[in-house]
CSV table of C-alpha atoms (C1' of nucleotides) in Angstrom, one decimal:
chain,number,residue,atom,x,y,z
K,1,MET,CA,11.6,-5.5,28.0
K,2,GLU,CA,9.6,-8.6,28.7
K,3,LEU,CA,9.4,-11.3,26.0
K,4,ASP,CA,5.6,-10.9,25.7
K,5,GLU,CA,5.9,-7.1,25.3
K,6,ALA,CA,8.7,-7.6,22.7
K,7,LYS,CA,6.5,-10.0,20.7
K,8,GLN,CA,3.6,-7.6,20.8
K,9,ARG,CA,5.8,-4.8,19.6
K,10,PHE,CA,7.2,-6.9,16.8
K,11,ILE,CA,3.7,-7.9,15.7
K,12,GLN,CA,2.5,-4.3,15.6
K,13,ALA,CA,5.6,-3.1,13.7
K,14,TRP,CA,5.2,-5.8,11.1
K,15,GLY,CA,1.5,-5.0,10.7
K,16,THR,CA,2.3,-1.3,10.2
K,17,LEU,CA,5.0,-2.1,7.7
K,18,GLY,CA,2.6,-4.4,5.8
K,19,SER,CA,-0.3,-1.8,5.7
K,20,ASN,CA,2.1,0.9,4.4
K,21,TRP,CA,2.9,-1.5,1.5
K,22,GLY,CA,-0.6,-2.3,0.5
K,23,ILE,CA,-0.7,-5.6,2.5
K,24,ASN,CA,-3.6,-6.0,4.9
K,25,ARG,CA,-2.5,-5.1,8.4
K,26,THR,CA,-4.0,-8.3,9.9
K,27,MET,CA,-2.4,-10.5,7.3
K,28,ALA,CA,1.0,-9.1,8.2
K,29,GLN,CA,0.2,-9.5,11.9
K,30,VAL,CA,-0.8,-13.1,11.5
K,31,HIS,CA,2.5,-13.6,9.6
K,32,ALA,CA,4.5,-12.0,12.3
K,33,LEU,CA,2.8,-14.1,15.0
K,34,LEU,CA,3.6,-17.3,13.2
K,35,LEU,CA,7.1,-16.1,12.5
K,36,ILE,CA,7.9,-15.8,16.2
K,37,SER,CA,5.9,-18.9,17.3
K,38,ALA,CA,8.0,-21.9,18.1
K,39,GLU,CA,4.9,-24.1,17.8
K,40,ALA,CA,2.4,-24.4,15.0
K,41,LEU,CA,-0.8,-22.5,15.8
K,42,CYS,CA,-4.5,-23.2,15.0
K,43,ALA,CA,-7.1,-20.7,14.0
K,44,ASP,CA,-8.4,-20.3,17.6
K,45,ASP,CA,-4.8,-19.6,18.8
K,46,ILE,CA,-4.5,-16.8,16.2
K,47,MET,CA,-7.9,-15.4,17.0
K,48,GLU,CA,-7.1,-15.3,20.7
K,49,LYS,CA,-3.6,-13.9,20.4
K,50,LEU,CA,-4.5,-11.2,17.9
K,51,LYS,CA,-8.1,-10.6,19.2
K,52,ILE,CA,-9.7,-11.0,15.8
K,53,SER,CA,-12.8,-12.8,14.6
K,54,ARG,CA,-12.9,-16.2,13.1
K,55,GLY,CA,-13.7,-15.0,9.6
K,56,ASN,CA,-10.9,-12.5,9.7
K,57,ALA,CA,-8.4,-15.1,10.9
K,58,ASN,CA,-9.5,-17.6,8.3
K,59,MET,CA,-9.4,-15.1,5.4
K,60,ASN,CA,-5.9,-13.9,6.2
K,61,ILE,CA,-4.5,-17.4,6.9
K,62,ARG,CA,-5.8,-18.4,3.4
K,63,ALA,CA,-4.2,-15.4,1.8
K,64,LEU,CA,-0.9,-16.1,3.5
K,65,ILE,CA,-1.0,-19.7,2.3
K,66,ASP,CA,-1.8,-18.4,-1.2
K,67,TRP,CA,1.2,-16.2,-1.0
K,68,GLY,CA,3.4,-19.2,0.0
K,69,LEU,CA,4.3,-17.6,3.3
K,70,VAL,CA,2.4,-20.0,5.6
K,71,PHE,CA,1.8,-23.7,5.5
K,72,LYS,CA,-0.7,-26.1,7.0
K,73,GLU,CA,0.7,-28.6,9.5
K,74,LEU,CA,-1.5,-31.5,10.2
K,75,LYS,CA,-1.0,-33.2,13.6
K,76,PRO,CA,-1.7,-36.9,13.6
K,77,GLY,CA,-5.0,-37.7,15.3
K,78,GLU,CA,-5.9,-34.0,15.4
K,79,ARG,CA,-8.7,-32.7,13.3
K,80,ARG,CA,-8.0,-29.1,13.4
K,81,GLU,CA,-5.5,-27.5,11.1
K,82,TYR,CA,-2.3,-25.9,12.5
K,83,PHE,CA,-0.2,-23.4,10.7
K,84,ILE,CA,3.5,-22.6,10.5
K,85,SER,CA,5.2,-19.8,8.6
K,86,GLU,CA,8.1,-19.8,6.2
K,87,LYS,CA,11.0,-18.8,8.5
K,88,ASP,CA,13.7,-18.1,6.0
K,89,MET,CA,13.7,-14.4,5.3
K,90,TRP,CA,15.0,-14.8,1.8
K,91,ASN,CA,12.2,-17.1,0.9
K,92,VAL,CA,9.7,-14.8,2.5
K,93,VAL,CA,11.0,-11.9,0.3
K,94,ARG,CA,11.2,-14.1,-2.7
K,95,GLN,CA,7.5,-15.1,-2.4
K,96,ILE,CA,6.4,-11.6,-1.9
K,97,ILE,CA,8.3,-10.5,-5.0
K,98,ILE,CA,6.8,-13.3,-7.1
K,99,HIS,CA,3.3,-12.5,-5.9
K,100,ARG,CA,3.4,-8.7,-6.3
K,101,LYS,CA,5.4,-8.8,-9.6
K,102,LYS,CA,2.7,-10.8,-11.2
K,103,LYS,CA,-0.1,-8.8,-9.7
K,104,GLU,CA,1.4,-5.3,-10.4
K,105,LEU,CA,4.5,-5.0,-12.5
K,106,GLU,CA,3.2,-7.3,-15.3
K,107,PRO,CA,-0.1,-5.5,-15.8
K,108,VAL,CA,1.8,-2.2,-16.0
K,109,LEU,CA,4.1,-3.7,-18.6
K,110,ARG,CA,1.1,-4.7,-20.6
K,111,VAL,CA,-0.5,-1.2,-20.4
K,112,LEU,CA,2.8,0.4,-21.5
K,113,ASN,CA,2.9,-1.9,-24.4
K,114,ASP,CA,-0.7,-1.2,-25.4
K,115,VAL,CA,-0.4,2.6,-25.1
K,116,SER,CA,2.7,2.5,-27.3
K,117,ASP,CA,0.5,1.7,-30.2
K,118,ILE,CA,-1.1,5.1,-31.0
K,119,GLU,CA,-2.4,6.7,-34.1
K,120,GLY,CA,-0.7,9.7,-35.8
K,121,ASP,CA,2.8,10.9,-35.5
K,122,GLY,CA,2.9,14.6,-34.6
K,123,PRO,CA,5.2,16.0,-32.0
K,124,ASP,CA,2.7,15.3,-29.2
K,125,GLN,CA,2.7,11.7,-30.1
K,126,GLU,CA,6.5,11.6,-30.2
K,127,ALA,CA,6.8,13.3,-26.8
K,128,PHE,CA,4.3,10.8,-25.3
K,129,LEU,CA,6.1,7.8,-26.8
K,130,ASP,CA,9.5,9.1,-25.5
K,131,VAL,CA,8.2,9.1,-21.9
K,132,ILE,CA,6.5,5.7,-22.3
K,133,LYS,CA,9.6,4.2,-23.9
K,134,GLU,CA,11.8,5.3,-21.0
K,135,ILE,CA,9.4,3.9,-18.4
K,136,GLN,CA,9.2,0.7,-20.4
K,137,LEU,CA,12.9,0.4,-20.5
K,138,PHE,CA,13.1,0.8,-16.8
K,139,ALA,CA,10.2,-1.4,-16.0
K,140,SER,CA,11.4,-4.3,-18.2
K,141,LYS,CA,14.9,-4.0,-16.7
K,142,ALA,CA,13.3,-4.2,-13.2
K,143,ASP,CA,11.1,-7.1,-14.3
K,144,LYS,CA,14.1,-9.1,-15.6
K,145,THR,CA,16.2,-8.3,-12.6
K,146,LEU,CA,13.4,-9.5,-10.3
K,147,ASP,CA,13.0,-12.7,-12.3
K,148,LYS,CA,16.7,-13.3,-11.9
K,149,LEU,CA,16.4,-12.5,-8.2
K,150,VAL,CA,13.6,-15.0,-7.5
K,151,SER,CA,15.2,-17.8,-9.4
K,152,SER,CA,18.5,-17.4,-7.6
K,153,ASP,CA,19.4,-18.9,-4.3
K,154,ALA,CA,20.1,-17.2,-1.0
K,155,ASN,CA,23.8,-17.5,-1.5
K,156,TRP,CA,23.7,-15.7,-4.8
K,157,LEU,CA,21.7,-13.0,-3.2
K,158,MET,CA,24.2,-12.5,-0.4
K,159,LYS,CA,27.0,-12.2,-2.9
K,160,THR,CA,25.0,-9.6,-4.8
K,161,PHE,CA,24.4,-7.7,-1.7
K,162,MET,CA,28.1,-7.8,-0.9
K,163,LYS,CA,29.0,-6.6,-4.4
K,164,MET,CA,26.6,-3.7,-4.1
K,165,MET,CA,27.9,-2.6,-0.7
Z,1,MET,CA,-5.5,4.0,-30.1
Z,2,GLU,CA,-5.9,7.7,-30.0
Z,3,LEU,CA,-3.3,9.8,-28.1
Z,4,ASP,CA,-5.9,11.0,-25.6
Z,5,GLU,CA,-7.1,7.5,-24.9
Z,6,ALA,CA,-3.6,6.3,-24.5
Z,7,LYS,CA,-2.9,9.1,-22.0
Z,8,GLN,CA,-6.0,8.3,-20.0
Z,9,ARG,CA,-5.0,4.6,-19.9
Z,10,PHE,CA,-1.5,5.4,-18.7
Z,11,ILE,CA,-2.8,7.7,-16.0
Z,12,GLN,CA,-5.3,5.1,-14.8
Z,13,ALA,CA,-2.6,2.4,-14.8
Z,14,TRP,CA,-0.2,4.6,-12.8
Z,15,GLY,CA,-2.9,5.3,-10.3
Z,16,THR,CA,-3.6,1.7,-9.8
Z,17,LEU,CA,0.0,0.8,-9.4
Z,18,GLY,CA,0.4,3.6,-6.8
Z,19,SER,CA,-2.6,2.6,-4.8
Z,20,ASN,CA,-1.4,-1.0,-4.7
Z,21,TRP,CA,1.8,0.2,-3.2
Z,22,GLY,CA,0.4,2.4,-0.5
Z,23,ILE,CA,0.6,5.6,-2.5
Z,24,ASN,CA,-2.6,7.6,-2.9
Z,25,ARG,CA,-4.2,6.9,-6.2
Z,26,THR,CA,-4.8,10.5,-7.0
Z,27,MET,CA,-1.2,11.4,-6.1
Z,28,ALA,CA,0.0,8.8,-8.6
Z,29,GLN,CA,-2.4,10.1,-11.2
Z,30,VAL,CA,-1.2,13.7,-10.8
Z,31,HIS,CA,2.3,12.4,-11.2
Z,32,ALA,CA,1.4,10.5,-14.3
Z,33,LEU,CA,-0.4,13.5,-15.8
Z,34,LEU,CA,2.6,15.7,-15.3
Z,35,LEU,CA,5.0,13.0,-16.6
Z,36,ILE,CA,3.2,13.0,-19.9
Z,37,SER,CA,2.6,16.7,-20.2
Z,38,ALA,CA,5.0,18.6,-22.4
Z,39,GLU,CA,3.9,21.9,-20.7
Z,40,ALA,CA,3.9,22.8,-17.0
Z,41,LEU,CA,0.4,22.6,-15.6
Z,42,CYS,CA,-1.4,24.7,-13.0
Z,43,ALA,CA,-3.8,23.5,-10.3
Z,44,ASP,CA,-6.8,24.3,-12.4
Z,45,ASP,CA,-5.4,22.3,-15.3
Z,46,ILE,CA,-4.9,19.3,-13.1
Z,47,MET,CA,-8.3,19.7,-11.5
Z,48,GLU,CA,-9.9,19.8,-14.9
Z,49,LYS,CA,-8.0,16.9,-16.5
Z,50,LEU,CA,-8.4,14.6,-13.6
Z,51,LYS,CA,-11.8,15.8,-12.5
Z,52,ILE,CA,-10.8,16.3,-8.9
Z,53,SER,CA,-11.5,19.1,-6.4
Z,54,ARG,CA,-9.2,22.0,-5.6
Z,55,GLY,CA,-8.4,20.7,-2.2
Z,56,ASN,CA,-7.5,17.3,-3.4
Z,57,ALA,CA,-5.3,18.7,-6.2
Z,58,ASN,CA,-3.5,21.0,-3.8
Z,59,MET,CA,-2.8,18.3,-1.2
Z,60,ASN,CA,-1.5,15.8,-3.7
Z,61,ILE,CA,0.7,18.4,-5.5
Z,62,ARG,CA,2.2,19.3,-2.2
Z,63,ALA,CA,2.8,15.7,-1.4
Z,64,LEU,CA,4.5,15.2,-4.7
Z,65,ILE,CA,6.7,18.2,-4.2
Z,66,ASP,CA,7.5,16.8,-0.7
Z,67,TRP,CA,8.6,13.6,-2.3
Z,68,GLY,CA,10.8,15.5,-4.7
Z,69,LEU,CA,8.9,14.2,-7.7
Z,70,VAL,CA,7.3,17.5,-8.8
Z,71,PHE,CA,8.7,21.0,-9.0
Z,72,LYS,CA,7.1,24.5,-9.1
Z,73,GLU,CA,7.7,26.4,-12.3
Z,74,LEU,CA,7.0,30.1,-12.0
Z,75,LYS,CA,6.2,31.9,-15.2
Z,76,PRO,CA,7.4,35.5,-15.4
Z,77,GLY,CA,4.5,37.9,-15.1
Z,78,GLU,CA,2.2,35.1,-14.1
Z,79,ARG,CA,0.8,34.9,-10.6
Z,80,ARG,CA,-0.3,31.3,-10.5
Z,81,GLU,CA,2.0,28.4,-9.9
Z,82,TYR,CA,2.8,25.8,-12.6
Z,83,PHE,CA,4.1,22.4,-12.0
Z,84,ILE,CA,6.4,20.0,-13.8
Z,85,SER,CA,7.5,16.5,-12.9
Z,86,GLU,CA,10.8,14.8,-12.6
Z,87,LYS,CA,11.1,13.0,-15.9
Z,88,ASP,CA,14.1,10.9,-15.4
Z,89,MET,CA,12.8,7.5,-14.3
Z,90,TRP,CA,15.9,6.7,-12.3
Z,91,ASN,CA,15.5,9.9,-10.3
Z,92,VAL,CA,11.8,9.1,-9.7
Z,93,VAL,CA,12.6,5.7,-8.3
Z,94,ARG,CA,15.5,7.1,-6.3
Z,95,GLN,CA,13.2,9.7,-4.6
Z,96,ILE,CA,10.6,7.1,-3.8
Z,97,ILE,CA,13.3,4.9,-2.3
Z,98,ILE,CA,14.6,7.7,-0.2
Z,99,HIS,CA,11.2,8.7,1.0
Z,100,ARG,CA,9.8,5.3,1.8
Z,101,LYS,CA,13.0,4.0,3.3
Z,102,LYS,CA,13.0,6.7,5.9
Z,103,LYS,CA,9.3,6.4,6.6
Z,104,GLU,CA,9.2,2.6,6.8
Z,105,LEU,CA,12.4,0.6,6.8
Z,106,GLU,CA,14.1,2.8,9.4
Z,107,PRO,CA,11.3,2.6,12.0
Z,108,VAL,CA,11.3,-1.2,11.6
Z,109,LEU,CA,15.1,-1.3,12.1
Z,110,ARG,CA,14.5,0.7,15.3
Z,111,VAL,CA,11.8,-1.7,16.6
Z,112,LEU,CA,14.0,-4.7,15.8
Z,113,ASN,CA,16.8,-3.2,17.8
Z,114,ASP,CA,14.5,-2.4,20.7
Z,115,VAL,CA,12.9,-5.8,20.9
Z,116,SER,CA,16.3,-7.4,20.9
Z,117,ASP,CA,16.8,-6.2,24.4
Z,118,ILE,CA,14.6,-8.6,26.4
Z,119,GLU,CA,14.8,-9.9,29.9
Z,120,GLY,CA,15.6,-13.5,30.8
Z,121,ASP,CA,17.4,-16.1,28.7
Z,122,GLY,CA,15.3,-19.2,28.5
Z,123,PRO,CA,14.8,-21.2,25.3
Z,124,ASP,CA,11.7,-19.0,24.4
Z,125,GLN,CA,13.9,-15.9,24.6
Z,126,GLU,CA,16.6,-17.6,22.5
Z,127,ALA,CA,14.1,-18.7,19.8
Z,128,PHE,CA,12.6,-15.2,19.6
Z,129,LEU,CA,16.0,-13.6,19.3
Z,130,ASP,CA,17.1,-16.0,16.6
Z,131,VAL,CA,14.1,-14.9,14.4
Z,132,ILE,CA,14.7,-11.2,15.2
Z,133,LYS,CA,18.4,-11.5,14.4
Z,134,GLU,CA,17.7,-13.0,11.0
Z,135,ILE,CA,15.3,-10.3,10.1
Z,136,GLN,CA,17.7,-7.7,11.4
Z,137,LEU,CA,20.5,-9.1,9.3
Z,138,PHE,CA,18.3,-9.1,6.2
Z,139,ALA,CA,16.8,-5.6,6.9
Z,140,SER,CA,20.1,-4.0,7.5
Z,141,LYS,CA,21.6,-5.5,4.3
Z,142,ALA,CA,18.6,-4.1,2.4
Z,143,ASP,CA,19.0,-0.8,4.1
Z,144,LYS,CA,22.6,-0.5,3.2
Z,145,THR,CA,22.0,-1.7,-0.4
Z,146,LEU,CA,19.3,1.0,-0.8
Z,147,ASP,CA,21.6,3.6,0.6
Z,148,LYS,CA,24.2,2.6,-2.0
Z,149,LEU,CA,21.5,2.6,-4.7
Z,150,VAL,CA,20.3,6.1,-4.0
Z,151,SER,CA,23.7,7.6,-3.8
Z,152,SER,CA,24.8,6.0,-7.0
Z,153,ASP,CA,24.2,7.4,-10.5
Z,154,ALA,CA,22.0,6.1,-13.3
Z,155,ASN,CA,25.0,4.7,-15.0
Z,156,TRP,CA,26.1,2.6,-12.1
Z,157,LEU,CA,22.5,1.4,-11.8
Z,158,MET,CA,22.5,0.3,-15.4
Z,159,LYS,CA,25.7,-1.6,-15.0
Z,160,THR,CA,24.3,-3.4,-11.9
Z,161,PHE,CA,21.1,-4.3,-13.8
Z,162,MET,CA,23.3,-5.7,-16.5
Z,163,LYS,CA,25.4,-7.7,-14.2
Z,164,MET,CA,22.3,-9.2,-12.5
Z,165,MET,CA,20.8,-10.1,-15.8
N,1,DT,C1',-5.7,50.5,1.7
N,2,DT,C1',-8.8,47.6,-0.8
N,3,DA,C1',-9.7,44.5,-4.2
N,4,DT,C1',-8.4,40.5,-6.7
N,5,DA,C1',-6.2,36.2,-7.7
N,6,DC,C1',-4.8,32.4,-6.1
N,7,DT,C1',-3.4,28.8,-2.3
N,8,DT,C1',-4.1,26.4,1.9
N,9,DT,C1',-6.8,24.3,5.4
N,10,DC,C1',-9.9,21.2,7.5
N,11,DA,C1',-14.4,19.5,9.0
N,12,DA,C1',-17.8,16.9,7.0
N,13,DA,C1',-19.2,13.6,3.4
N,14,DA,C1',-18.2,9.9,0.4
N,15,DA,C1',-15.8,6.0,-0.9
N,16,DA,C1',-13.0,2.1,-0.1
N,17,DT,C1',-11.4,-1.4,2.8
N,18,DT,C1',-11.5,-4.4,6.6
N,19,DT,C1',-13.8,-6.9,10.2
N,20,DT,C1',-17.4,-9.3,12.3
N,21,DG,C1',-20.3,-13.1,13.3
N,22,DA,C1',-23.8,-16.1,12.3
N,23,DA,C1',-25.2,-19.4,8.9
N,24,DA,C1',-23.8,-22.7,5.5
N,25,DA,C1',-20.7,-26.1,4.1
N,26,DT,C1',-17.4,-29.5,4.9
N,27,DT,C1',-15.1,-33.2,7.1
N,28,DA,C1',-14.5,-36.9,10.2
N,29,DA,C1',-16.0,-39.9,14.0
N,30,DT,C1',-19.7,-42.6,16.2
J,1,DA,C1',-26.9,-41.9,8.8
J,2,DT,C1',-26.4,-38.8,12.5
J,3,DT,C1',-23.8,-36.0,15.3
J,4,DA,C1',-20.0,-33.1,16.4
J,5,DA,C1',-16.0,-30.4,15.2
J,6,DT,C1',-14.1,-27.4,12.2
J,7,DT,C1',-13.7,-24.4,8.2
J,8,DT,C1',-15.6,-21.2,4.9
J,9,DT,C1',-18.6,-17.7,3.2
J,10,DC,C1',-20.6,-13.3,2.8
J,11,DA,C1',-23.8,-9.5,3.9
J,12,DA,C1',-23.9,-6.1,7.2
J,13,DA,C1',-21.3,-3.1,10.4
J,14,DA,C1',-17.2,-0.8,11.7
J,15,DT,C1',-13.2,1.5,10.5
J,16,DT,C1',-10.0,3.9,7.7
J,17,DT,C1',-8.8,6.6,3.9
J,18,DT,C1',-9.8,9.8,0.5
J,19,DT,C1',-12.3,13.6,-1.4
J,20,DT,C1',-14.9,17.7,-1.3
J,21,DG,C1',-15.9,22.5,-1.0
J,22,DA,C1',-16.3,26.5,1.3
J,23,DA,C1',-14.0,29.5,4.5
J,24,DA,C1',-9.7,31.3,5.8
J,25,DG,C1',-5.2,32.7,4.5
J,26,DT,C1',-1.7,35.0,1.5
J,27,DA,C1',0.4,37.6,-1.9
J,28,DT,C1',0.2,40.9,-5.5
J,29,DA,C1',-1.6,44.8,-7.9
J,30,DA,C1',-4.3,48.9,-8.3
DNA sequence: TTATACTTTCAAAAAATTTTGAAAATTAAT
DNA sequence: ATTAATTTTCAAAATTTTTTGAAAGTATAA
């Protein structure tokens, strides 16, 4: 396979993976493109390589910066902004965990807590609370484990992987 | 909060969580409804409680059965099919991991493997291969860890959680 | 066999999400 | 202060995903 074809295939695969996980396909593709670029790229480079509009490029670059997966790189004497991506896979995963945990796991924990406070105490209420309690137990364990995960270093992660395997 | 309101809130939250993670909102809601139902429900019950069409109900029930999260329950003398959900949270998560790993992680591993086989050996090729290799290392570790996870029992999982925390 | 109860399918409609592109805003140089 | 380069915004268009509902399919009972 030619290098350019391989790059294309990787970008497509990363885009599909992203969109299956609720991450905008283009956002994932921009990330993939930057991951395999030796050089920092500017908005026009990204527009051209992915064949997307300026608005689309801009929005997704901002989102990636927001997620801590992409950084601006200012070249001396150059006006336009260039972008590079976080290359360390562990940091990439860590940032994704931080971002999604806050956006999704935490609201669910709040709802579980809210709905635990119900009126009455018949068998229906008991049964409902039992289910909610189990989910709560599981979710808060996951929450704490992810906290530990993101605050740990790559080395710790590797050791954990090893222990698990 | 009234029990019915609490149930509604839980169903909505579960639906939102699902749709943020690439799982059809209605599929997640059907799952939530069955999770908190003491009794098995039939298609009409689900249609009525979630206010969805027959086709939608049917499709999402099938998908949940496919994912191993919901089971048919046949009542003697009754013609229609009733459904119950897997109530053990660890089994729920295990089934989701199995399903999504096969559908998403494995294809990515295949692509990573394919694109590793490129022509030429200049510095561009080397740089590309370095990135791919790191992702591959990470992805295959995740793959193996998930395999271990799904083949382990709830008890083992708890111990692992504890160790991590 | 025929009728009845229920399930499945799928094309079309609706809804949600993503993308475009041109205008507005910003920033820096002259 | 004016111009030029670049970035940002956002309403409209395009695309994708989900939902509907009626028709077709299937199984059971009479």
